[in-house]
CSV table of C-alpha atoms and ligand atoms in Angstrom, one decimal:
chain,number,residue,atom,x,y,z
A,1,MET,CA,-238.0,-30.4,-0.4
A,2,THR,CA,-241.7,-30.0,-1.1
A,3,ASP,CA,-242.7,-29.2,-4.6
A,4,ALA,CA,-241.6,-26.3,-6.5
A,5,THR,CA,-243.8,-23.3,-6.1
A,6,ASP,CA,-245.2,-21.1,-9.0
A,7,THR,CA,-244.1,-17.6,-8.8
A,8,GLY,CA,-246.1,-16.9,-12.3
A,9,LEU,CA,-242.9,-15.4,-13.4
A,10,ARG,CA,-241.4,-16.8,-16.5
A,11,TRP,CA,-237.6,-17.6,-16.1
A,12,ASN,CA,-234.6,-16.7,-18.7
A,13,ASN,CA,-232.0,-17.5,-16.5
A,14,ARG,CA,-228.6,-16.2,-19.0
A,15,PHE,CA,-226.0,-16.1,-16.4
A,16,ALA,CA,-226.6,-19.7,-15.6
A,17,ALA,CA,-226.3,-20.9,-19.4
A,18,LEU,CA,-222.7,-19.5,-19.5
A,19,GLY,CA,-221.8,-22.6,-17.8
A,20,PRO,CA,-219.8,-24.3,-15.3
A,21,ALA,CA,-216.6,-21.9,-15.4
A,22,PHE,CA,-218.6,-19.0,-14.0
A,23,SER,CA,-221.1,-20.6,-11.4
A,24,THR,CA,-221.9,-23.5,-9.3
A,25,THR,CA,-225.5,-24.7,-9.3
A,26,LEU,CA,-226.6,-25.5,-5.8
A,27,ARG,CA,-229.7,-24.7,-3.8
A,28,PRO,CA,-230.3,-22.7,-0.8
A,29,THR,CA,-230.2,-24.1,2.8
A,30,PRO,CA,-233.5,-23.6,4.5
A,31,LEU,CA,-233.9,-21.7,7.7
A,32,PRO,CA,-236.3,-22.7,10.2
A,33,ALA,CA,-239.8,-20.9,10.9
A,34,PRO,CA,-239.4,-17.8,8.7
A,35,TYR,CA,-241.3,-14.8,8.9
A,36,TRP,CA,-241.5,-11.3,7.2
A,37,VAL,CA,-239.3,-8.5,8.3
A,38,GLY,CA,-240.1,-6.1,5.0
A,39,THR,CA,-241.3,-6.1,1.7
A,40,SER,CA,-241.1,-3.6,-1.0
A,41,PRO,CA,-244.1,-3.0,-3.1
A,42,PRO,CA,-242.1,-0.6,-5.7
A,43,ALA,CA,-239.3,-3.7,-6.0
A,44,ALA,CA,-242.1,-6.1,-6.6
A,45,ALA,CA,-243.6,-4.1,-9.0
A,46,LEU,CA,-240.7,-4.1,-11.2
A,47,LEU,CA,-240.7,-7.9,-11.3
A,48,GLY,CA,-244.4,-7.7,-12.0
A,49,LEU,CA,-245.5,-9.0,-8.3
A,50,ASP,CA,-248.0,-7.5,-6.1
A,51,ARG,CA,-248.6,-8.8,-2.7
A,52,GLY,CA,-251.7,-10.0,-3.2
A,53,GLY,CA,-250.7,-12.6,-5.6
A,54,TRP,CA,-247.9,-15.3,-5.0
A,55,PHE,CA,-245.8,-12.5,-3.3
A,56,GLY,CA,-247.1,-12.5,0.4
A,57,SER,CA,-248.2,-16.1,0.4
A,58,ASP,CA,-246.6,-18.4,2.8
A,59,ALA,CA,-245.1,-20.2,-0.3
A,60,SER,CA,-243.4,-17.2,-1.2
A,61,LEU,CA,-242.3,-16.5,2.4
A,62,GLN,CA,-240.6,-20.3,2.6
A,63,ALA,CA,-239.3,-19.6,-1.1
A,64,LEU,CA,-237.7,-16.2,-0.7
A,65,THR,CA,-236.1,-17.6,2.5
A,66,GLY,CA,-234.5,-20.5,0.8
A,67,ASN,CA,-237.1,-23.1,1.9
A,68,LEU,CA,-238.7,-24.0,-1.5
A,69,PRO,CA,-237.6,-24.5,-4.7
A,70,ILE,CA,-239.3,-22.0,-7.4
A,71,ALA,CA,-240.3,-23.4,-10.4
A,72,GLY,CA,-238.0,-22.4,-13.7
A,73,SER,CA,-235.6,-20.8,-11.3
A,74,HIS,CA,-231.9,-22.4,-11.7
A,75,PRO,CA,-230.1,-21.4,-8.2
A,76,LEU,CA,-226.4,-20.8,-8.4
A,77,ALA,CA,-223.5,-19.3,-6.5
A,78,SER,CA,-220.7,-17.1,-9.3
A,79,VAL,CA,-217.4,-17.4,-8.6
A,80,TYR,CA,-215.5,-14.2,-8.8
A,81,SER,CA,-212.0,-12.5,-7.4
A,82,GLY,CA,-210.9,-9.1,-6.4
A,83,HIS,CA,-209.0,-6.6,-4.4
A,84,GLN,CA,-209.5,-6.1,-0.7
A,85,PHE,CA,-208.5,-2.9,0.8
A,86,GLY,CA,-206.1,-2.5,-2.1
A,87,VAL,CA,-204.7,-5.9,-1.7
A,88,TRP,CA,-205.2,-9.0,-4.4
A,89,ALA,CA,-207.3,-11.3,-2.3
A,90,GLY,CA,-207.8,-13.9,-4.6
A,91,GLN,CA,-211.0,-15.9,-5.5
A,92,LEU,CA,-214.0,-14.8,-3.6
A,93,GLY,CA,-217.2,-15.6,-4.7
A,94,ASP,CA,-220.7,-15.6,-3.7
A,95,GLY,CA,-220.3,-16.8,-0.3
A,96,ARG,CA,-223.5,-16.5,1.1
A,97,ALA,CA,-225.8,-15.0,-1.8
A,98,ILE,CA,-227.6,-17.4,-4.4
A,99,LEU,CA,-228.7,-16.6,-7.7
A,100,LEU,CA,-231.9,-17.8,-8.2
A,101,GLY,CA,-232.0,-16.7,-11.9
A,102,GLU,CA,-233.1,-14.2,-14.0
A,103,THR,CA,-236.7,-13.4,-14.7
A,104,ALA,CA,-238.3,-13.2,-18.6
A,105,GLY,CA,-238.4,-8.9,-17.5
A,106,GLY,CA,-234.6,-9.4,-17.2
A,107,TRP,CA,-234.3,-9.1,-13.5
A,108,GLU,CA,-232.2,-11.0,-11.9
A,109,VAL,CA,-233.2,-12.4,-8.0
A,110,GLN,CA,-230.7,-13.4,-5.6
A,111,LEU,CA,-231.0,-14.6,-1.7
A,112,LYS,CA,-228.4,-13.0,0.5
A,113,GLY,CA,-227.9,-14.9,3.5
A,114,ALA,CA,-229.1,-18.3,2.3
A,115,GLY,CA,-226.5,-20.7,3.4
A,116,ARG,CA,-222.9,-21.9,2.6
A,117,THR,CA,-221.5,-22.4,-1.2
A,118,PRO,CA,-218.2,-23.3,-2.2
A,119,TYR,CA,-216.9,-19.8,-2.2
A,120,SER,CA,-218.1,-19.2,1.2
A,121,ARG,CA,-214.3,-19.6,2.7
A,122,MET,CA,-214.3,-19.6,6.3
A,123,GLY,CA,-218.0,-18.0,6.2
A,124,ASP,CA,-221.1,-19.7,7.4
A,125,GLY,CA,-223.0,-18.3,4.6
A,126,ARG,CA,-225.6,-16.6,6.5
A,127,ALA,CA,-226.2,-12.9,7.1
A,128,VAL,CA,-227.8,-11.3,10.4
A,129,LEU,CA,-231.1,-9.5,11.0
A,130,ARG,CA,-229.4,-6.1,11.6
A,131,SER,CA,-227.3,-6.2,8.3
A,132,SER,CA,-230.2,-7.7,6.4
A,133,ILE,CA,-232.6,-4.7,7.3
A,134,ARG,CA,-229.6,-2.1,6.7
A,135,GLU,CA,-229.0,-3.4,3.3
A,136,PHE,CA,-233.4,-3.7,2.5
A,137,LEU,CA,-233.7,-0.2,3.6
A,138,ALA,CA,-230.8,1.2,1.9
A,139,SER,CA,-231.5,-0.5,-1.3
A,140,GLU,CA,-235.0,1.0,-1.4
A,141,ALA,CA,-233.6,4.6,-0.1
A,142,VAL,CA,-231.0,4.5,-2.7
A,143,ALA,CA,-233.1,4.0,-5.3
A,144,GLY,CA,-235.8,6.4,-3.9
A,145,LEU,CA,-232.9,9.1,-4.3
A,146,GLY,CA,-232.6,8.4,-8.1
A,147,ILE,CA,-229.3,6.6,-7.5
A,148,PRO,CA,-228.4,3.6,-9.4
A,149,THR,CA,-228.5,0.4,-7.0
A,150,THR,CA,-229.4,-3.2,-6.2
A,151,ARG,CA,-233.0,-3.5,-5.3
A,152,ALA,CA,-234.5,-5.3,-2.6
A,153,LEU,CA,-237.9,-7.1,-2.5
A,154,CYS,CA,-237.9,-8.2,0.9
A,155,VAL,CA,-236.4,-9.4,3.9
A,156,THR,CA,-237.5,-12.6,5.7
A,157,GLY,CA,-236.2,-13.7,9.3
A,158,SER,CA,-235.5,-16.5,11.4
A,159,ASP,CA,-234.9,-17.2,14.9
A,160,ALA,CA,-232.0,-19.4,14.0
A,161,PRO,CA,-228.9,-18.6,15.8
A,162,VAL,CA,-226.0,-16.7,13.7
A,163,TYR,CA,-222.8,-16.1,15.9
A,164,ARG,CA,-220.8,-13.0,15.0
A,165,GLU,CA,-219.1,-11.0,18.1
A,166,GLU,CA,-222.1,-12.3,19.6
A,167,ALA,CA,-225.2,-14.7,19.0
A,168,GLU,CA,-227.8,-12.9,16.4
A,169,THR,CA,-230.4,-14.4,14.6
A,170,ALA,CA,-230.7,-15.3,10.7
A,171,ALA,CA,-232.3,-13.1,7.9
A,172,VAL,CA,-232.4,-13.6,4.1
A,173,VAL,CA,-232.7,-10.2,1.8
A,174,THR,CA,-234.0,-10.9,-1.8
A,175,ARG,CA,-231.8,-8.6,-3.9
A,176,VAL,CA,-233.0,-7.9,-7.7
A,177,ALA,CA,-230.6,-6.1,-10.4
A,178,GLN,CA,-230.1,-6.5,-13.8
A,179,SER,CA,-226.9,-8.0,-13.2
A,180,PHE,CA,-224.9,-8.9,-9.9
A,181,ILE,CA,-221.6,-8.9,-12.0
A,182,ARG,CA,-218.9,-7.3,-10.6
A,183,PHE,CA,-215.2,-6.0,-11.7
A,184,GLY,CA,-214.3,-8.9,-9.5
A,185,HIS,CA,-215.5,-11.7,-11.8
A,186,PHE,CA,-213.3,-10.4,-14.6
A,187,GLU,CA,-210.5,-10.0,-12.4
A,188,HIS,CA,-210.7,-13.7,-11.8
A,189,PHE,CA,-210.7,-15.1,-15.3
A,190,ALA,CA,-207.7,-12.7,-16.4
A,191,ALA,CA,-205.8,-13.6,-13.1
A,192,ARG,CA,-206.1,-17.3,-13.9
A,193,ASP,CA,-205.2,-16.4,-17.6
A,194,ASP,CA,-208.6,-17.9,-18.8
A,195,LEU,CA,-208.5,-15.9,-21.5
A,196,ALA,CA,-211.7,-18.1,-23.3
A,197,SER,CA,-213.8,-17.4,-20.3
A,198,LEU,CA,-212.9,-13.7,-20.0
A,199,ARG,CA,-214.1,-12.9,-23.4
A,200,THR,CA,-217.3,-14.9,-22.9
A,201,LEU,CA,-218.2,-13.1,-20.1
A,202,ALA,CA,-217.0,-9.6,-21.6
A,203,ASP,CA,-219.3,-10.7,-24.9
A,204,TYR,CA,-222.1,-11.7,-22.4
A,205,VAL,CA,-222.0,-7.9,-20.5
A,206,VAL,CA,-221.5,-6.1,-23.9
A,207,ASP,CA,-224.1,-8.0,-25.6
A,208,ARG,CA,-226.8,-7.7,-22.8
A,209,TYR,CA,-225.8,-4.2,-21.3
A,210,TYR,CA,-223.9,-2.4,-23.4
A,211,PRO,CA,-224.7,-3.2,-27.1
A,212,ASP,CA,-223.6,0.3,-28.4
A,213,CYS,CA,-219.9,-1.1,-27.9
A,214,ARG,CA,-220.1,-3.0,-30.8
A,215,ALA,CA,-220.4,-0.4,-33.0
A,216,THR,CA,-217.8,2.1,-31.3
A,217,PRO,CA,-216.3,4.6,-33.9
A,218,ARG,CA,-213.0,4.7,-31.3
A,219,TYR,CA,-210.4,2.7,-30.0
A,220,GLY,CA,-210.1,1.2,-33.5
A,221,GLY,CA,-213.8,-0.3,-33.5
A,222,ASN,CA,-212.6,-2.4,-30.1
A,223,ALA,CA,-215.7,-3.0,-27.9
A,224,TYR,CA,-213.6,-4.2,-24.7
A,225,ALA,CA,-212.1,-0.5,-24.9
A,226,ALA,CA,-215.2,1.0,-25.6
A,227,LEU,CA,-216.7,-1.3,-22.5
A,228,LEU,CA,-214.4,0.2,-20.2
A,229,GLU,CA,-215.0,3.6,-20.9
A,230,ALA,CA,-218.7,3.0,-20.6
A,231,VAL,CA,-218.1,1.1,-17.3
A,232,GLY,CA,-215.9,4.0,-16.2
A,233,LEU,CA,-218.5,6.5,-17.8
A,234,ARG,CA,-221.6,5.1,-15.3
A,235,THR,CA,-218.9,4.7,-12.5
A,236,ALA,CA,-218.3,8.2,-12.6
A,237,GLY,CA,-221.9,9.5,-12.1
A,238,LEU,CA,-222.5,6.9,-9.7
A,239,LEU,CA,-219.6,8.4,-7.5
A,240,ALA,CA,-220.8,12.0,-8.7
A,241,GLN,CA,-224.2,11.2,-6.8
A,242,TRP,CA,-222.6,9.7,-3.6
A,243,GLN,CA,-220.7,12.6,-3.4
A,244,ALA,CA,-223.3,15.0,-3.7
A,245,VAL,CA,-225.8,13.1,-1.4
A,246,GLY,CA,-223.1,12.4,1.4
A,247,PHE,CA,-223.2,8.5,1.0
A,248,CYS,CA,-220.6,7.1,2.1
A,249,HIS,CA,-219.9,3.2,1.2
A,250,GLY,CA,-217.7,1.6,3.0
A,251,VAL,CA,-216.1,-1.3,1.4
A,252,MET,CA,-215.2,-0.4,-2.1
A,253,ASN,CA,-212.9,-3.3,-2.8
A,254,THR,CA,-213.2,-4.3,-6.6
A,255,ASP,CA,-215.6,-7.1,-6.0
A,256,ASN,CA,-218.4,-4.7,-4.4
A,257,MET,CA,-218.2,-2.7,-7.8
A,258,SER,CA,-221.1,-3.3,-10.1
A,259,ILE,CA,-220.2,-3.6,-13.8
A,260,LEU,CA,-223.6,-1.6,-14.4
A,261,GLY,CA,-222.4,1.2,-12.1
A,262,LEU,CA,-224.8,0.3,-9.6
A,263,THR,CA,-224.5,0.5,-5.5
A,264,ILE,CA,-224.2,-2.7,-4.6
A,265,ASP,CA,-222.7,-4.8,-1.2
A,266,TYR,CA,-224.3,-2.4,1.4
A,267,GLY,CA,-222.3,-3.1,4.5
A,268,PRO,CA,-220.9,-0.7,6.9
A,269,PHE,CA,-222.4,2.3,4.8
A,270,GLN,CA,-223.6,5.6,6.0
A,271,PHE,CA,-225.3,8.9,5.0
A,272,MET,CA,-223.5,11.5,6.9
A,273,ASP,CA,-224.7,13.4,9.9
A,274,ALA,CA,-222.2,16.3,10.4
A,275,PHE,CA,-220.2,17.1,7.1
A,276,ASN,CA,-216.9,15.4,7.5
A,277,PRO,CA,-215.1,15.2,4.1
A,278,ARG,CA,-212.6,12.7,5.5
A,279,HIS,CA,-215.3,10.6,7.7
A,280,ILE,CA,-214.7,6.7,7.5
A,281,CYS,CA,-217.9,4.8,8.4
A,282,ASN,CA,-216.5,1.5,8.2
A,283,HIS,CA,-215.2,0.7,12.1
A,284,SER,CA,-212.7,-1.8,10.3
A,285,ASP,CA,-211.4,0.8,8.1
A,286,THR,CA,-208.1,1.6,10.3
A,287,GLN,CA,-206.1,3.5,7.4
A,288,GLY,CA,-209.0,5.6,6.0
A,289,ARG,CA,-208.9,4.1,2.5
A,290,TYR,CA,-212.5,4.4,1.9
A,291,ALA,CA,-212.7,7.7,4.1
A,292,PHE,CA,-215.7,9.8,2.1
A,293,ASN,CA,-213.6,12.1,0.2
A,294,GLN,CA,-211.5,9.2,-1.1
A,295,GLN,CA,-214.2,7.5,-3.2
A,296,PRO,CA,-214.2,9.0,-6.4
A,297,GLN,CA,-210.2,8.2,-6.2
A,298,VAL,CA,-210.8,4.6,-5.3
A,299,ALA,CA,-213.4,4.3,-8.2
A,300,TYR,CA,-210.6,5.2,-10.5
A,301,TRP,CA,-208.3,2.9,-8.8
A,302,ASN,CA,-211.0,0.1,-9.2
A,303,LEU,CA,-211.3,1.0,-12.6
A,304,LEU,CA,-207.7,0.4,-13.6
A,305,CYS,CA,-208.1,-3.0,-11.8
A,306,LEU,CA,-210.7,-3.7,-14.5
A,307,ALA,CA,-208.8,-2.2,-17.3
A,308,GLN,CA,-205.9,-4.4,-16.4
A,309,ALA,CA,-208.3,-7.6,-16.0
A,310,LEU,CA,-209.3,-6.3,-19.8
A,311,LEU,CA,-206.3,-5.3,-21.0
A,312,PRO,CA,-205.9,-9.1,-22.7
A,313,LEU,CA,-209.1,-8.2,-24.5
A,314,ILE,CA,-208.5,-5.0,-25.7
A,315,GLY,CA,-204.9,-5.7,-26.7
A,316,ASP,CA,-203.6,-2.0,-26.8
A,317,GLU,CA,-202.4,-0.5,-24.0
A,318,GLU,CA,-203.1,2.9,-25.3
A,319,HIS,CA,-206.7,2.3,-25.9
A,320,ALA,CA,-207.0,1.1,-22.3
A,321,LYS,CA,-205.5,4.3,-21.2
A,322,ALA,CA,-207.8,6.5,-23.2
A,323,ALA,CA,-210.7,4.6,-22.0
A,324,LEU,CA,-209.7,5.1,-18.8
A,325,GLY,CA,-208.5,8.5,-18.9
A,326,THR,CA,-212.2,9.7,-19.8
A,327,TYR,CA,-213.2,8.9,-15.9
A,328,PRO,CA,-211.6,12.1,-13.9
A,329,ASP,CA,-213.6,14.6,-16.6
A,330,ALA,CA,-216.7,12.8,-16.7
A,331,PHE,CA,-216.6,12.8,-12.6
A,332,GLY,CA,-215.7,16.1,-12.4
A,333,SER,CA,-218.5,17.3,-14.6
A,334,ALA,CA,-221.3,15.0,-13.5
A,335,PHE,CA,-220.4,16.3,-9.4
A,336,ASP,CA,-220.5,19.6,-10.5
A,337,ALA,CA,-223.6,19.2,-12.3
A,338,ARG,CA,-225.0,17.8,-9.2
A,339,MET,CA,-223.7,20.6,-6.9
A,340,ARG,CA,-225.2,23.1,-9.4
A,341,ASP,CA,-228.7,21.3,-9.0
A,342,LYS,CA,-228.3,21.5,-5.0
A,343,LEU,CA,-227.2,25.3,-4.7
A,344,GLY,CA,-230.0,25.7,-7.6
A,345,LEU,CA,-227.5,27.7,-9.9
A,346,PRO,CA,-229.5,28.3,-13.0
A,347,ASP,CA,-226.9,27.4,-15.7
A,348,ALA,CA,-223.1,26.4,-16.0
A,349,ALA,CA,-220.5,29.1,-15.2
A,350,ALA,CA,-216.8,29.2,-14.9
A,351,ALA,CA,-216.9,30.3,-11.4
A,352,ASP,CA,-219.2,27.5,-10.2
A,353,ARG,CA,-215.9,25.3,-9.2
A,354,PRO,CA,-214.9,27.9,-6.5
A,355,LEU,CA,-218.2,28.5,-5.1
A,356,ILE,CA,-218.9,24.5,-4.6
A,357,GLU,CA,-215.9,24.3,-3.1
A,358,SER,CA,-215.8,26.8,-0.6
A,359,THR,CA,-219.7,25.9,0.0
A,360,LEU,CA,-218.1,22.4,1.1
A,361,ARG,CA,-215.5,24.1,3.2
A,362,LEU,CA,-218.1,26.1,5.0
A,363,LEU,CA,-220.0,23.0,6.1
A,364,ALA,CA,-216.9,21.0,6.9
A,365,GLN,CA,-215.3,24.1,8.9
A,366,GLY,CA,-218.6,24.1,11.1
A,367,ALA,CA,-219.5,20.1,10.6
A,368,VAL,CA,-222.9,21.3,9.8
A,369,ASP,CA,-225.5,18.3,9.2
A,370,TYR,CA,-225.2,17.7,5.5
A,371,THR,CA,-229.0,16.8,4.7
A,372,ILE,CA,-230.4,19.4,6.8
A,373,PHE,CA,-228.3,22.1,5.4
A,374,TRP,CA,-229.5,21.6,1.9
A,375,ARG,CA,-233.0,21.1,2.8
A,376,ARG,CA,-233.3,24.2,4.8
A,377,LEU,CA,-231.3,26.1,1.7
A,378,ALA,CA,-234.4,24.7,-0.2
A,379,ASP,CA,-236.9,26.0,2.1
A,380,PHE,CA,-235.0,29.4,2.4
A,381,ALA,CA,-235.4,29.3,-1.4
A,382,ALA,CA,-238.9,28.8,-1.5
A,383,GLY,CA,-239.7,31.9,0.7
A,384,GLY,CA,-238.5,30.5,4.1
A,385,GLU,CA,-236.3,32.5,6.2
A,386,LEU,CA,-232.5,32.8,5.8
A,387,ALA,CA,-231.6,32.2,9.7
A,388,ALA,CA,-233.0,28.6,9.4
A,389,VAL,CA,-229.9,27.9,6.9
A,390,ARG,CA,-227.6,30.4,8.9
A,391,ASP,CA,-228.4,29.4,12.6
A,392,LEU,CA,-226.4,25.7,11.7
A,393,HIS,CA,-223.6,27.7,11.4
A,394,PRO,CA,-221.3,27.9,14.5
A,395,ASP,CA,-219.3,30.6,13.0
A,396,ARG,CA,-221.8,33.0,11.6
A,397,ASP,CA,-219.6,35.2,10.2
A,398,ALA,CA,-218.1,32.7,8.0
A,399,PHE,CA,-221.9,31.9,6.7
A,400,ASP,CA,-222.4,35.3,6.1
A,401,ALA,CA,-219.3,36.1,3.9
A,402,TRP,CA,-220.5,33.1,2.1
A,403,PHE,CA,-223.9,34.0,1.8
A,404,ASP,CA,-223.1,37.7,0.6
A,405,THR,CA,-220.1,37.8,-1.2
A,406,GLN,CA,-220.7,34.2,-3.3
A,407,TYR,CA,-224.0,32.8,-3.0
A,408,ARG,CA,-226.3,35.8,-3.4
A,409,PRO,CA,-224.1,37.0,-6.3
A,410,ARG,CA,-224.1,34.0,-8.1
A,411,THR,CA,-228.0,33.4,-8.0
A,412,GLY,CA,-229.3,37.2,-7.7
A,413,GLY,CA,-230.8,36.3,-4.4
A,414,GLN,CA,-233.4,34.4,-6.5
A,415,PRO,CA,-232.0,30.6,-6.3
A,416,ASP,CA,-234.5,27.9,-8.3
A,417,ALA,CA,-236.7,27.0,-5.5
A,418,ALA,CA,-237.9,23.8,-7.3
A,419,ARG,CA,-234.4,22.4,-8.6
A,420,ILE,CA,-232.8,22.6,-5.0
A,421,ARG,CA,-236.0,20.8,-3.5
A,422,ALA,CA,-235.6,18.2,-6.2
A,423,ALA,CA,-231.8,17.8,-5.9
A,424,ASN,CA,-231.8,18.0,-1.8
A,425,PRO,CA,-233.6,14.7,0.0
A,426,ARG,CA,-235.3,15.8,3.3
A,427,TYR,CA,-235.2,12.0,4.3
A,428,VAL,CA,-231.9,9.6,4.0
A,429,LEU,CA,-231.2,6.6,5.9
A,430,ARG,CA,-229.2,7.2,8.7
A,431,ASN,CA,-227.3,5.3,11.1
A,432,HIS,CA,-229.7,5.9,14.0
A,433,LEU,CA,-232.8,5.7,11.9
A,434,GLY,CA,-231.9,2.2,10.8
A,435,GLU,CA,-230.7,1.3,14.6
A,436,VAL,CA,-234.2,2.2,15.9
A,437,ALA,CA,-236.1,0.1,13.4
A,438,ILE,CA,-233.3,-2.9,14.0
A,439,ARG,CA,-234.4,-2.3,18.0
A,440,ARG,CA,-237.7,-2.7,17.3
A,441,ALA,CA,-237.5,-5.9,14.9
A,442,ARG,CA,-235.4,-7.6,17.1
A,443,GLU,CA,-238.8,-7.2,19.3
A,444,LYS,CA,-240.5,-8.6,16.6
A,445,ASP,CA,-242.2,-5.2,15.7
A,446,PHE,CA,-241.5,-4.2,12.1
A,447,SER,CA,-243.8,-1.1,11.6
A,448,GLU,CA,-240.5,0.9,11.8
A,449,VAL,CA,-239.2,-0.9,9.0
A,450,GLU,CA,-242.1,-0.3,6.9
A,451,THR,CA,-242.4,3.1,8.0
A,452,LEU,CA,-238.6,4.2,7.2
A,453,ARG,CA,-239.0,2.2,3.7
A,454,ARG,CA,-242.3,4.5,2.9
A,455,LEU,CA,-240.5,7.8,3.8
A,456,LEU,CA,-237.3,6.9,2.0
A,457,ALA,CA,-239.3,5.8,-1.3
A,458,SER,CA,-240.1,9.5,-1.8
A,459,PRO,CA,-237.6,11.4,0.2
A,460,TYR,CA,-237.6,14.7,-1.4
A,461,GLU,CA,-241.3,15.0,-0.5
A,462,ASP,CA,-242.5,16.4,2.6
A,463,HIS,CA,-244.2,13.5,5.3
A,464,PRO,CA,-246.2,15.5,7.6
A,465,GLY,CA,-246.1,13.6,10.9
A,466,PHE,CA,-243.1,12.0,10.3
A,467,GLU,CA,-240.8,15.3,10.7
A,468,ASP,CA,-238.6,13.6,13.2
A,469,ARG,CA,-237.1,11.2,11.1
A,470,ALA,CA,-235.7,14.0,9.3
A,471,GLY,CA,-234.2,15.9,12.0
A,472,PHE,CA,-231.3,16.0,13.8
A,473,PRO,CA,-229.1,12.7,15.0
A,474,PRO,CA,-229.6,11.8,18.6
A,475,ASP,CA,-226.1,12.2,20.7
A,476,TRP,CA,-225.9,8.6,20.7
A,477,ALA,CA,-225.9,8.1,16.9
A,478,THR,CA,-222.1,8.9,17.1
A,479,SER,CA,-221.4,5.9,19.2
A,480,ILE,CA,-222.8,3.5,16.5
A,481,GLU,CA,-219.9,1.5,15.4
A,482,ILE,CA,-220.9,-0.5,12.0
A,483,SER,CA,-217.9,-2.6,11.0
A,484,CYS,CA,-217.7,-5.2,8.1
A,485,SER,CA,-219.3,-7.5,10.4
A,486,SER,CA,-222.5,-8.5,8.7
B,501,LIG,P1,-218.2,-8.1,1.4
B,501,LIG,O1,-217.0,-7.6,1.9
B,501,LIG,O2,-219.2,-8.5,2.4
B,501,LIG,O3,-218.7,-8.0,0.2
B,501,LIG,O4,-217.7,-9.6,1.4
B,501,LIG,C1,-216.2,-10.1,0.9
B,501,LIG,C2,-216.5,-11.9,0.6
B,501,LIG,O5,-217.0,-12.6,1.5
B,501,LIG,C3,-217.5,-12.5,-0.3
B,501,LIG,O6,-217.0,-13.0,-1.2
B,501,LIG,C4,-218.8,-12.3,0.5
B,501,LIG,O7,-219.5,-13.7,-0.5
B,501,LIG,C5,-217.8,-13.4,1.5
B,501,LIG,N1,-218.8,-13.6,2.8
B,501,LIG,C6,-219.0,-12.4,3.7
B,501,LIG,N2,-219.6,-12.7,4.6
B,501,LIG,C7,-219.8,-14.2,4.6
B,501,LIG,C8,-220.4,-15.2,5.3
B,501,LIG,N3,-220.8,-14.9,6.6
B,501,LIG,N4,-220.3,-16.6,4.8
B,501,LIG,C9,-219.9,-16.7,3.5
B,501,LIG,N5,-219.1,-15.9,2.9
B,501,LIG,C10,-219.5,-14.8,3.2
B,502,LIG,MG1,-219.3,-7.9,-1.2
């Protein structure tokens, strides 16, 4: 390899310092002739990079594809385990993601698709262009919505073949997060009865990300029980946001659950088009374990796995149960608060729950487009025609009954327009939008990747000239099949 490239970043690498029980030091495997597919200026700004400097140079293209070492970084693959589709899967680990290190600003930088690691199992360590574009755009879109997520600095491509159902080409996403630690990292050491490593990991997470847990007055002052509660509360907030915006993750295995409550590992995810609470976005999920309306419950089940893993440190089962027990109410009140914002309700009232439920029932009955309904409601609140909202419903009588007997009485005919607008995006990354960007990118036209990235970075704003990206999905959208293959 050539000399290391100097990014101008200073590196800290605290995860690497935990030692060899947690990771394997290794280098990315190079890819031939890389090219830029997309870059995110807002993600770059987090790191203090801008495209005029090192970022955007040929050295950065090579380094972020894994072809050139970065001065001061400490590349590694971490080990974790997990439950997949409800079944203990044993050891997994970063099979294709390589953590370059942590910047002095506390951001970890990871290359996804950068080659084989000791945890690749039967995999090739690569990621294909289509799934990398989806992850890149989704990361920045979810951030744009104000939902906690890992970020994406850029995606680079190479014409090197990668074989899935058919031959495709390789890509690398540079992901950025304060931590990529998953529930599965804890499950890994608990399953091996490696209590020393389990404690090291928990202490690292508490000290770095949840320092308040040290001073908890509850759980007999037990910091690990406080950690469980804090992770549960963040997860509850995350799930409330997913459900409110109509986001389906698709693979909520415990190894895809962030200890920081971030949306992580974008695979077969989907922003719903027509509202269907039982929607299954992952073509491989034949049982519907990860159907849209199952997500809050699955998150709770995953927290139970985390609790089980932390139990040797917590020591007292009652503390663990109590910590875990805060999740359902936290989810419920966070979800209601989000839905109140979406409906533009001025304050909390006891009768809001039935209103929220009847609204969702109405949307489900009519298979109404989830994003367009809410945004038209915002337009109506701002003085627009009610007919635009009403016409979305195949059963006009049902809509009228909902509007006249429930919504209008509650809002006094005066819903808070600014509030509704700020809670209901005009733009979400629908499957067909990503698909169009992917098809063009395969022809080496990356302009739609950038157009979508830009629109989705401010999804609550109107973008004149780009109304078509906020329209109904075309008929062919329902035939898009997204599976775990990535
Ligand atoms: P996922 O369901 O995509 O989050 O992946 C589950 C596990 O499989 C993780 O440990 C990944 O690192 C690993 N994995 C997925 N795809 C590949 C691949 N192409 N090569 C190596 N490991 C992979
Ligand atoms: Mg994963």
